[in-house]
Amino acid sequence: MTALDSRVAAPADPAPDGAPPHGRRRPARHGRDNRTAYLMIAPMVVLLAVFVMWPLVYSLYLSTFKISFYTEPEFVGLDFYQYVLESPRFWESIWVGLYYAVLTVPTGIVIALLLASFIKTLSRRAASYMKTTVYLPAVVSTVVASVLFVFMYQDDGVVNAMLGVLNHGPVNWLNDPSYALPAIAVPGIWLSFGVTTLILLAGLLDIPENYYESAQLDGAGFFQRLFRITIPLLKNVLLYLLVTGFTLAIQLFELPLIMTNGGPVDATMTPNLYIFASFRDLTPYATSFSLTASLMLFAVLGAISLVIFRLVNSDKAIDG
Amino acid sequence: MRRRGIVLLAIAAVTASTALSGCGGGSEDPAGRTTVTFWQQKFEDYQQAWFKKHVDAYNATQDKVKIDLQVVPADTWAQKLKAAQAAGKAPDIATTSYGNVAPGVAQGQFASLDELLPAEAFTDVKDNVKGFVTVNGKHYAYPMLVEPSTVLYYRTDLVTAAGLDPNSPPKTWADLVQWATKLTKGNVKGMTIASAGPDLGWSSWGLQYNACGRLPVNDDWSKSTATEPCFEKLLDFYKTLYSGGLIPKTPKVGYADGAPYGQGEVAMMAGGSWVIGQLKNDFKAMVPKTAVAAFPSFDGDATKTTATLGGWTLTVDAKSKGKQQAADFVKYLLAGDPALMADFFKTSGFSKYTVRTSVDQALASNPDATSDPFMKVISEKVVPFGRQEPAYPWDISLAFGTAIESAMKGKADVPTSLKTAAAAIDDVIKKQSLAGTAPK
């Protein structure tokens, strides 16, 4: 029983004579329902308040100080916001995060859509096998995947060996500023497309088959069916994947930490890694700077999500 | 119901207070012993064993203080230490590099040891090392060892096979490039040297001194000097090694790790003196085929600095509740019986260098120490010309290391890379108000 249930249930108790039914008892019941509802959401509200809201408010307060663990913190107002905004490395890290997101999110969605469409055509048993296979990378630890790909990208690794068969010299995948981020994007896509595929498959299975049958009878080809039926009806799913994909991709941390440590020349220095690297410096400046940079990243991620919501208008519901 | 709540609250309070007292520094255990926490940064395996052996011995010889040794990996050290400091649970004793002593003192992080140790403890420390742990006339750390950051290691068998004379190692950077070119054959690269920005940030300090006689900041830390033309030849040197394919382009490990040399992947290596210990312990077969020399100077002048003298100290936290007990342990371990530290240097394969005269005397009677060929070269040809590590914030070193990496990997040309570094360094100076704060 939730607050929503209680609201839905109320009109189903009509008064036979037009008078308010059970006039004296209703407020008491409403009060009880509300109390139950508040009690049920209370744990989450308390947890959110303790672990999200209070730290956020306290962080905002602390960001106005140069924090020292041994001397009195020095009030500096909004100085650190100015320092972060003026920091070329902060903005470069945002661009690196966006570039990584552009490399991985659309590619991942296209691959996942193709795979989901393929799985939809398979028999139940084959589809079940394919779903398990596709989902497998999602349960592989990012650390393990990072180490595997580091070995694969070595001068004498399997990737350069394959290039050697095609008569191409070894490529310096992880130590060349132009190749490093795309090289990291490959395990990034590999790790995430399993989940994306399953979500898209669920969306595809929700589209009634008779839409496609009608379209085929009207002479619609594959691309017409794709762009007129499939994609419009997957709009909400795609929006979800885009928003979560972009925000997660920009916050990438483990892959560049293990594979390149943000290098070469900051080419894979994603925002979170940059903030982490700043925090590891032992000066009071670094502590306050990394705290403020985290708050700024929060604002940047919010702005990016807003832009995506604006670009792709969400529909509340499309009747299947 | 109400009574049950009170009982639960009481249990929670007792649990919390027990947990807090157990974690805090200088606390007392149930046996009435003061617990002193000691964080040791993880180094080579033999060092962990040495620290543990002597901590156990100290704990066994008395019943007033218990040293709680915790080994912390280097890559998690900074964030763990900061988190502990923020929670008011910083270790009572910590390993601290020379470069972090002055910045730590500026933050009020360390207790002065002059009030906690007898004066004789410091009179035994060599004069050229005293300055590393002294700020404004006070000692804030007790030195353990020094180790030059850059020494040249080379394979005598490969050098001979390439028609070069192993008894006459390269003296200039041009000689070194020539050797590396001749030694690059098949899967074996001519040499290895740092190629990632963070590694270059600290491992190139000695070569920065070599190229310009100074680091890329002026003496009072008010302005960057990174655009001085002398630094261009340093960046050109690194760029030649990288773009010429004379060093591995995708190194598997960082500068501090000598494994690629030990595994025979390179014929020469720029590495710290600590690699000797690694070779003697992990790559014994490579030792007879290895010779060491001072790293070449850009113009062949062997008296110019090519290495900084890095190393480790023990510091006592300014907020420790057991400062005296912590200092007593530091005295026992580093400033007491010279045989203790002599044992350490022997265990290290004489890959590190003493900081106390009495330890030198203890080692003088040890034939292993006096006859070690590596120790002789490094003691006579590297250490006397070594300089102290800079005490300015790491951001400055990182900016210069990134400039070298940028030039090496073609992200920008040499002058542009240096200009970018200069701007970044000036920005650090301005925002961290460094002008005029250089330790004297």
Coordinates of C-alpha atoms in Angstrom, one line a residue, chain B residues 2-440:
Chain B
R2 CA 11.7 2.6 26.5
R3 CA 14.2 0.7 28.7
R4 CA 15.2 -1.4 25.7
G5 CA 15.9 1.7 23.7
I6 CA 18.1 3.1 26.4
V7 CA 20.0 -0.2 26.6
L8 CA 20.5 -0.1 22.8
L9 CA 21.7 3.5 23.0
A10 CA 24.2 2.6 25.7
I11 CA 25.5 -0.4 23.6
A12 CA 25.9 1.9 20.6
A13 CA 27.8 4.5 22.6
V14 CA 30.2 1.9 24.1
T15 CA 30.8 0.3 20.7
A16 CA 31.5 3.7 19.1
S17 CA 33.8 4.8 21.9
T18 CA 35.7 1.5 21.8
A19 CA 36.1 1.8 18.0
L20 CA 37.2 5.4 18.2
S21 CA 39.8 4.7 20.9
G22 CA 41.1 1.8 19.0
C23 CA 41.7 3.9 15.9
G24 CA 43.2 7.0 17.5
G25 CA 46.9 7.7 17.7
G26 CA 48.7 7.4 21.0
S27 CA 45.9 5.5 22.6
E28 CA 46.1 3.0 25.5
D29 CA 45.3 -0.7 25.1
P30 CA 43.5 -2.8 27.8
A31 CA 47.0 -3.8 29.1
G32 CA 47.8 -0.2 29.8
R33 CA 50.3 0.0 26.9
T34 CA 50.3 3.1 24.7
T35 CA 49.6 2.2 21.1
V36 CA 51.6 4.2 18.6
T37 CA 50.5 3.8 15.0
F38 CA 53.3 3.7 12.4
W39 CA 52.5 3.9 8.7
Q40 CA 55.2 2.6 6.5
Q41 CA 55.0 3.3 2.8
K42 CA 55.3 0.0 0.9
F43 CA 58.8 -0.4 -0.6
E44 CA 60.7 -3.4 -1.7
D45 CA 59.7 -6.6 0.1
Y46 CA 62.9 -6.9 2.1
Q47 CA 62.2 -3.5 3.6
Q48 CA 58.8 -4.6 4.9
A49 CA 60.5 -7.6 6.5
W50 CA 63.2 -5.4 8.0
F51 CA 60.7 -2.9 9.5
K52 CA 58.5 -5.8 10.9
K53 CA 61.5 -7.5 12.4
H54 CA 62.5 -4.4 14.3
V55 CA 59.0 -3.3 15.3
D56 CA 58.4 -6.8 16.8
A57 CA 61.7 -6.6 18.6
Y58 CA 60.9 -3.2 20.0
N59 CA 57.5 -4.4 21.2
A60 CA 59.0 -7.4 22.8
T61 CA 61.7 -5.5 24.7
Q62 CA 59.4 -3.3 26.7
D63 CA 55.8 -3.3 27.9
K64 CA 54.9 0.4 27.9
V65 CA 54.5 1.1 24.2
K66 CA 53.1 -1.0 21.4
I67 CA 54.0 0.0 17.9
D68 CA 51.2 -0.8 15.5
L69 CA 52.9 -1.1 12.1
Q70 CA 50.8 -0.7 9.0
V71 CA 52.1 -1.0 5.5
V72 CA 50.4 1.3 3.0
P73 CA 50.9 1.0 -0.8
A74 CA 52.4 4.0 -2.4
D75 CA 49.5 4.6 -4.8
T76 CA 47.0 4.8 -2.0
W77 CA 49.2 6.7 0.5
A78 CA 48.2 10.2 -0.2
Q79 CA 44.4 9.7 -0.1
K80 CA 44.6 7.4 2.9
L81 CA 46.7 9.8 4.8
K82 CA 44.4 12.8 3.9
A83 CA 41.4 10.8 5.0
A84 CA 43.0 9.9 8.3
Q85 CA 44.1 13.5 8.9
A86 CA 40.6 14.7 8.1
A87 CA 39.2 12.2 10.7
G88 CA 41.8 13.2 13.3
K89 CA 43.4 9.7 13.1
A90 CA 46.6 10.4 11.3
P91 CA 49.4 7.9 12.2
D92 CA 51.7 8.9 15.0
I93 CA 54.7 8.0 12.9
A94 CA 54.9 8.1 9.1
T95 CA 57.5 7.6 6.4
T96 CA 58.0 11.0 4.8
S97 CA 60.2 11.8 1.7
Y98 CA 62.7 14.6 2.0
G99 CA 60.7 16.6 -0.5
N100 CA 57.6 16.5 1.7
V101 CA 59.3 17.7 4.9
A102 CA 59.3 21.4 4.3
P103 CA 55.7 21.6 2.8
G104 CA 54.5 19.5 5.8
V105 CA 56.1 21.8 8.2
A106 CA 54.5 24.8 6.5
Q107 CA 51.1 23.2 7.2
G108 CA 52.0 22.4 10.8
Q109 CA 51.9 18.7 10.1
F110 CA 55.0 17.5 12.0
A111 CA 56.2 17.8 15.5
S112 CA 59.6 19.3 16.1
L113 CA 62.0 16.5 17.1
D114 CA 64.4 18.8 18.9
E115 CA 62.3 18.7 22.1
L116 CA 61.7 14.9 21.8
L117 CA 65.1 13.5 20.8
P118 CA 68.5 14.1 22.5
A119 CA 70.8 16.6 20.7
E120 CA 73.4 13.8 20.0
A121 CA 70.9 12.1 17.7
F122 CA 71.3 14.9 15.2
T123 CA 75.1 15.5 15.7
D124 CA 75.6 12.0 14.2
V125 CA 73.7 13.0 11.0
K126 CA 75.9 14.0 8.1
D127 CA 76.1 17.7 7.5
N128 CA 74.9 17.5 3.9
V129 CA 71.7 15.7 5.0
K130 CA 70.9 17.8 8.0
G131 CA 69.5 20.5 5.8
F132 CA 67.0 18.0 4.3
V133 CA 65.2 17.7 7.6
T134 CA 65.7 21.2 9.0
V135 CA 63.3 24.1 8.6
N136 CA 64.0 27.4 10.3
G137 CA 66.7 25.9 12.4
K138 CA 64.5 23.0 13.8
H139 CA 64.5 19.4 12.9
Y140 CA 61.2 18.0 11.9
A141 CA 62.1 14.5 10.6
Y142 CA 64.8 11.9 11.3
P143 CA 66.6 10.8 8.1
M144 CA 66.9 7.1 7.3
L145 CA 68.8 7.0 4.0
V146 CA 69.6 8.7 0.8
E147 CA 69.3 7.3 -2.6
P148 CA 70.3 9.0 -5.9
S149 CA 67.4 9.3 -8.3
T150 CA 69.3 8.7 -11.5
V151 CA 72.2 6.3 -12.2
L152 CA 73.1 4.6 -15.5
Y153 CA 73.0 0.8 -15.5
Y154 CA 74.3 -1.1 -18.6
R155 CA 74.7 -4.6 -19.7
T156 CA 78.4 -5.3 -20.2
D157 CA 77.9 -8.3 -22.4
L158 CA 75.6 -6.5 -24.9
V159 CA 77.9 -3.4 -24.8
T160 CA 80.9 -5.6 -25.7
A161 CA 78.9 -7.4 -28.4
A162 CA 78.0 -4.0 -30.0
G163 CA 81.7 -3.1 -30.2
L164 CA 81.6 -0.6 -27.4
D165 CA 84.0 -0.4 -24.4
P166 CA 82.2 -1.3 -21.1
N167 CA 85.0 0.3 -19.2
S168 CA 84.4 3.6 -20.8
P169 CA 80.6 4.4 -20.3
P170 CA 79.0 7.4 -22.1
K171 CA 80.0 10.8 -20.7
T172 CA 77.7 13.1 -22.7
W173 CA 74.1 12.9 -23.7
A174 CA 75.2 12.6 -27.3
D175 CA 77.4 9.6 -26.3
L176 CA 74.4 8.1 -24.6
V177 CA 72.2 8.4 -27.7
Q178 CA 74.9 6.9 -29.7
W179 CA 75.2 3.9 -27.3
A180 CA 71.4 3.5 -27.2
T181 CA 71.3 3.5 -31.0
K182 CA 74.0 0.8 -31.3
L183 CA 72.4 -1.3 -28.5
T184 CA 68.9 -1.3 -30.0
K185 CA 68.6 -4.6 -31.7
G186 CA 65.5 -6.8 -32.4
N187 CA 63.3 -6.9 -29.3
V188 CA 65.9 -5.3 -27.1
K189 CA 65.7 -1.5 -26.8
G190 CA 68.8 0.6 -26.3
M191 CA 67.7 1.9 -22.9
T192 CA 64.8 2.8 -20.7
I193 CA 64.0 6.1 -19.0
A194 CA 60.9 7.7 -17.7
S195 CA 58.3 8.7 -20.4
A196 CA 55.1 9.5 -18.5
G197 CA 54.5 13.0 -17.1
P198 CA 54.2 12.0 -13.4
D199 CA 57.4 9.9 -13.5
L200 CA 59.2 12.6 -15.4
G201 CA 58.1 15.2 -12.9
W202 CA 60.4 13.8 -10.2
S203 CA 62.9 11.6 -12.1
S204 CA 64.1 14.5 -14.2
W205 CA 65.0 16.8 -11.3
G206 CA 68.7 15.8 -11.5
L207 CA 68.8 16.3 -15.3
Q208 CA 67.0 19.7 -14.9
Y209 CA 69.9 20.7 -12.6
N210 CA 72.3 19.3 -15.1
A211 CA 70.9 21.2 -18.1
C212 CA 70.4 24.6 -16.4
G213 CA 72.1 24.4 -13.0
R214 CA 68.6 25.1 -11.5
L215 CA 65.1 23.9 -11.4
P216 CA 62.4 25.7 -13.5
V217 CA 61.5 28.2 -10.7
N218 CA 63.6 31.1 -9.5
D219 CA 65.2 31.0 -6.1
D220 CA 62.4 32.8 -4.2
W221 CA 59.7 30.9 -6.0
S222 CA 58.2 34.0 -7.4
K223 CA 58.5 33.2 -11.1
S224 CA 58.9 30.2 -13.5
T225 CA 62.2 29.9 -15.4
A226 CA 61.0 27.1 -17.6
T227 CA 61.4 29.1 -20.8
E228 CA 65.1 29.5 -20.3
P229 CA 66.8 28.1 -23.5
C230 CA 68.9 25.6 -21.4
F231 CA 65.8 23.6 -20.7
E232 CA 65.2 23.1 -24.5
K233 CA 68.2 20.8 -24.7
L234 CA 66.8 18.6 -22.0
L235 CA 63.5 18.2 -23.8
D236 CA 65.4 17.6 -27.0
F237 CA 67.3 14.8 -25.4
Y238 CA 64.2 13.0 -24.2
K239 CA 62.5 13.6 -27.5
T240 CA 65.5 12.0 -29.4
L241 CA 65.4 8.9 -27.3
Y242 CA 61.6 8.5 -27.7
S243 CA 61.1 9.5 -31.3
G244 CA 64.2 7.5 -32.3
G245 CA 62.7 4.3 -30.9
L246 CA 65.6 3.9 -28.5
I247 CA 63.3 3.4 -25.5
P248 CA 60.2 1.2 -25.1
K249 CA 57.2 3.3 -26.4
T250 CA 54.7 1.5 -24.2
P251 CA 56.5 0.8 -20.9
K252 CA 54.9 -1.9 -18.8
V253 CA 56.0 -0.4 -15.5
G254 CA 57.0 3.0 -14.1
Y255 CA 60.4 4.6 -13.7
A256 CA 61.0 3.3 -10.2
D257 CA 60.7 -0.4 -11.3
G258 CA 63.9 -1.9 -12.8
A259 CA 62.0 -5.1 -14.1
P260 CA 62.4 -4.3 -17.8
Y261 CA 66.2 -4.2 -17.3
G262 CA 66.2 -7.3 -15.1
Q263 CA 64.2 -9.2 -17.7
G264 CA 66.6 -8.3 -20.5
E265 CA 64.2 -6.1 -22.4
V266 CA 66.6 -3.1 -22.5
A267 CA 70.4 -2.9 -22.7
M268 CA 70.7 0.3 -20.5
M269 CA 68.6 1.9 -17.9
A270 CA 68.3 5.2 -16.1
G271 CA 67.2 4.2 -12.7
G272 CA 67.5 5.1 -9.0
S273 CA 70.2 3.4 -6.9
W274 CA 67.4 1.3 -5.3
V275 CA 67.3 -0.8 -8.5
I276 CA 70.6 -2.4 -7.3
G277 CA 68.6 -4.0 -4.5
Q278 CA 65.9 -5.2 -6.9
L279 CA 68.6 -6.8 -9.2
K280 CA 70.4 -8.5 -6.3
N281 CA 67.1 -9.8 -4.9
D282 CA 65.0 -10.6 -8.0
F283 CA 67.3 -10.8 -11.0
K284 CA 70.5 -12.3 -9.6
A285 CA 71.7 -13.6 -13.0
M286 CA 71.8 -10.0 -14.3
V287 CA 74.1 -8.8 -11.6
P288 CA 77.4 -10.1 -13.0
K289 CA 76.5 -8.7 -16.4
T290 CA 75.7 -5.2 -15.0
A291 CA 77.9 -2.2 -14.5
V292 CA 76.8 1.2 -13.1
A293 CA 78.0 4.7 -13.9
A294 CA 77.1 8.2 -13.2
F295 CA 74.4 9.3 -15.6
P296 CA 76.0 11.3 -18.4
S297 CA 76.1 15.1 -18.2
F298 CA 74.9 17.1 -21.2
D299 CA 78.4 18.5 -21.8
G300 CA 80.5 15.6 -20.3
D301 CA 81.3 17.5 -17.1
A302 CA 81.1 14.7 -14.5
T303 CA 81.0 17.1 -11.6
K304 CA 77.6 18.6 -12.7
T305 CA 74.5 17.2 -10.9
T306 CA 72.7 14.4 -12.7
A307 CA 70.7 13.1 -9.7
T308 CA 68.8 14.4 -6.7
L309 CA 69.3 12.7 -3.4
G310 CA 65.9 11.4 -2.6
G311 CA 65.2 9.3 0.4
W312 CA 63.0 8.7 3.4
T313 CA 62.6 9.9 6.9
L314 CA 60.4 9.2 9.9
T315 CA 58.2 12.1 11.1
V316 CA 56.0 12.4 14.2
D317 CA 52.5 13.8 13.7
A318 CA 51.9 17.2 15.3
K319 CA 48.6 16.1 16.7
S320 CA 49.8 12.8 18.1
K321 CA 48.9 12.1 21.7
G322 CA 52.0 10.0 22.1
K323 CA 54.7 12.2 20.6
Q324 CA 57.4 11.2 23.1
Q325 CA 56.6 7.5 22.8
A326 CA 56.7 7.9 19.0
A327 CA 60.0 9.8 19.1
D328 CA 61.5 7.1 21.4
F329 CA 60.7 4.5 18.8
V330 CA 62.2 6.7 16.0
K331 CA 65.3 7.0 18.2
Y332 CA 65.5 3.2 18.7
L333 CA 65.1 2.4 15.0
L334 CA 67.0 5.2 13.2
A335 CA 69.2 7.0 15.7
G336 CA 70.2 4.2 18.2
D337 CA 72.5 1.3 17.8
P338 CA 74.4 1.8 14.4
A339 CA 74.4 -2.0 13.9
L340 CA 70.6 -1.8 13.3
M341 CA 70.9 0.5 10.3
A342 CA 74.0 -1.2 9.1
D343 CA 71.9 -4.3 8.9
F344 CA 69.3 -2.4 6.8
F345 CA 71.9 -1.3 4.3
K346 CA 73.3 -4.8 4.1
T347 CA 69.8 -6.2 3.5
S348 CA 69.3 -3.5 0.8
G349 CA 72.3 -4.9 -1.1
F350 CA 74.0 -1.5 -0.5
S351 CA 71.6 0.1 -2.9
K352 CA 70.9 3.0 -0.4
Y353 CA 73.3 5.3 1.4
T354 CA 73.8 6.1 5.0
V355 CA 73.0 9.4 6.7
R356 CA 74.9 8.9 10.0
T357 CA 78.6 8.9 10.5
S358 CA 78.4 6.1 13.1
V359 CA 76.6 3.8 10.6
D360 CA 79.4 4.5 8.1
Q361 CA 81.9 3.4 10.7
A362 CA 79.9 0.3 11.4
L363 CA 79.9 -0.5 7.7
A364 CA 83.6 0.3 7.3
S365 CA 84.5 -3.0 8.9
N366 CA 82.0 -4.9 6.6
P367 CA 84.0 -6.3 3.6
D368 CA 80.8 -6.8 1.6
A369 CA 80.1 -3.0 1.9
T370 CA 83.7 -1.9 1.1
S371 CA 84.1 -4.2 -1.9
D372 CA 80.7 -3.7 -3.5
P373 CA 81.4 -2.3 -7.0
F374 CA 78.1 -0.6 -7.4
M375 CA 78.3 1.1 -4.0
K376 CA 81.8 2.4 -4.8
V377 CA 80.8 4.0 -8.1
I378 CA 77.6 5.6 -6.7
S379 CA 79.3 6.8 -3.4
E380 CA 82.2 8.4 -5.3
K381 CA 80.8 9.6 -8.6
V382 CA 77.1 10.3 -7.9
V383 CA 76.3 11.1 -4.3
P384 CA 78.9 13.9 -3.9
F385 CA 77.3 15.8 -6.8
G386 CA 73.7 15.0 -5.9
R387 CA 71.3 17.9 -4.9
Q388 CA 68.4 18.0 -2.6
E389 CA 64.9 17.3 -3.9
P390 CA 62.8 20.5 -4.4
A391 CA 60.3 21.4 -1.6
Y392 CA 57.8 23.3 -3.8
P393 CA 54.4 21.8 -4.5
W394 CA 54.1 18.8 -6.7
D395 CA 52.0 20.7 -9.3
I396 CA 55.2 22.5 -10.4
S397 CA 57.1 19.3 -10.9
L398 CA 54.2 17.8 -12.7
A399 CA 53.8 20.8 -15.0
F400 CA 57.5 20.4 -16.1
G401 CA 57.2 16.6 -16.4
T402 CA 54.2 17.1 -18.6
A403 CA 56.2 19.5 -20.8
I404 CA 58.9 16.9 -21.3
E405 CA 56.2 14.3 -22.1
S406 CA 54.4 16.6 -24.5
A407 CA 57.6 17.3 -26.5
M408 CA 58.6 13.6 -26.5
K409 CA 55.2 12.4 -27.8
G410 CA 54.8 15.2 -30.3
K411 CA 51.8 16.9 -28.6
A412 CA 53.6 20.2 -29.0
D413 CA 57.0 21.4 -30.1
V414 CA 59.7 22.0 -27.5
P415 CA 59.3 25.8 -27.1
T416 CA 55.5 25.5 -26.9
S417 CA 55.7 22.8 -24.3
L418 CA 58.0 24.9 -22.2
K419 CA 55.8 27.9 -22.6
T420 CA 52.8 25.9 -21.4
A421 CA 54.8 24.6 -18.4
A422 CA 55.9 28.1 -17.5
A423 CA 52.3 29.4 -17.6
A424 CA 51.1 26.5 -15.5
I425 CA 53.9 27.0 -13.0
D426 CA 53.2 30.8 -12.7
D427 CA 49.6 29.9 -12.1
V428 CA 50.5 27.6 -9.3
I429 CA 52.8 30.3 -7.8
K430 CA 50.0 32.8 -8.0
K431 CA 47.1 30.7 -6.7
Q432 CA 49.1 29.0 -3.9
S433 CA 50.8 32.3 -2.9
L434 CA 54.3 30.8 -3.2
A435 CA 56.3 33.9 -3.9
G436 CA 58.9 34.4 -1.2
T437 CA 58.0 31.2 0.6
A438 CA 61.0 29.1 -0.5
P439 CA 62.7 27.5 2.5
K440 CA 66.1 29.0 3.3

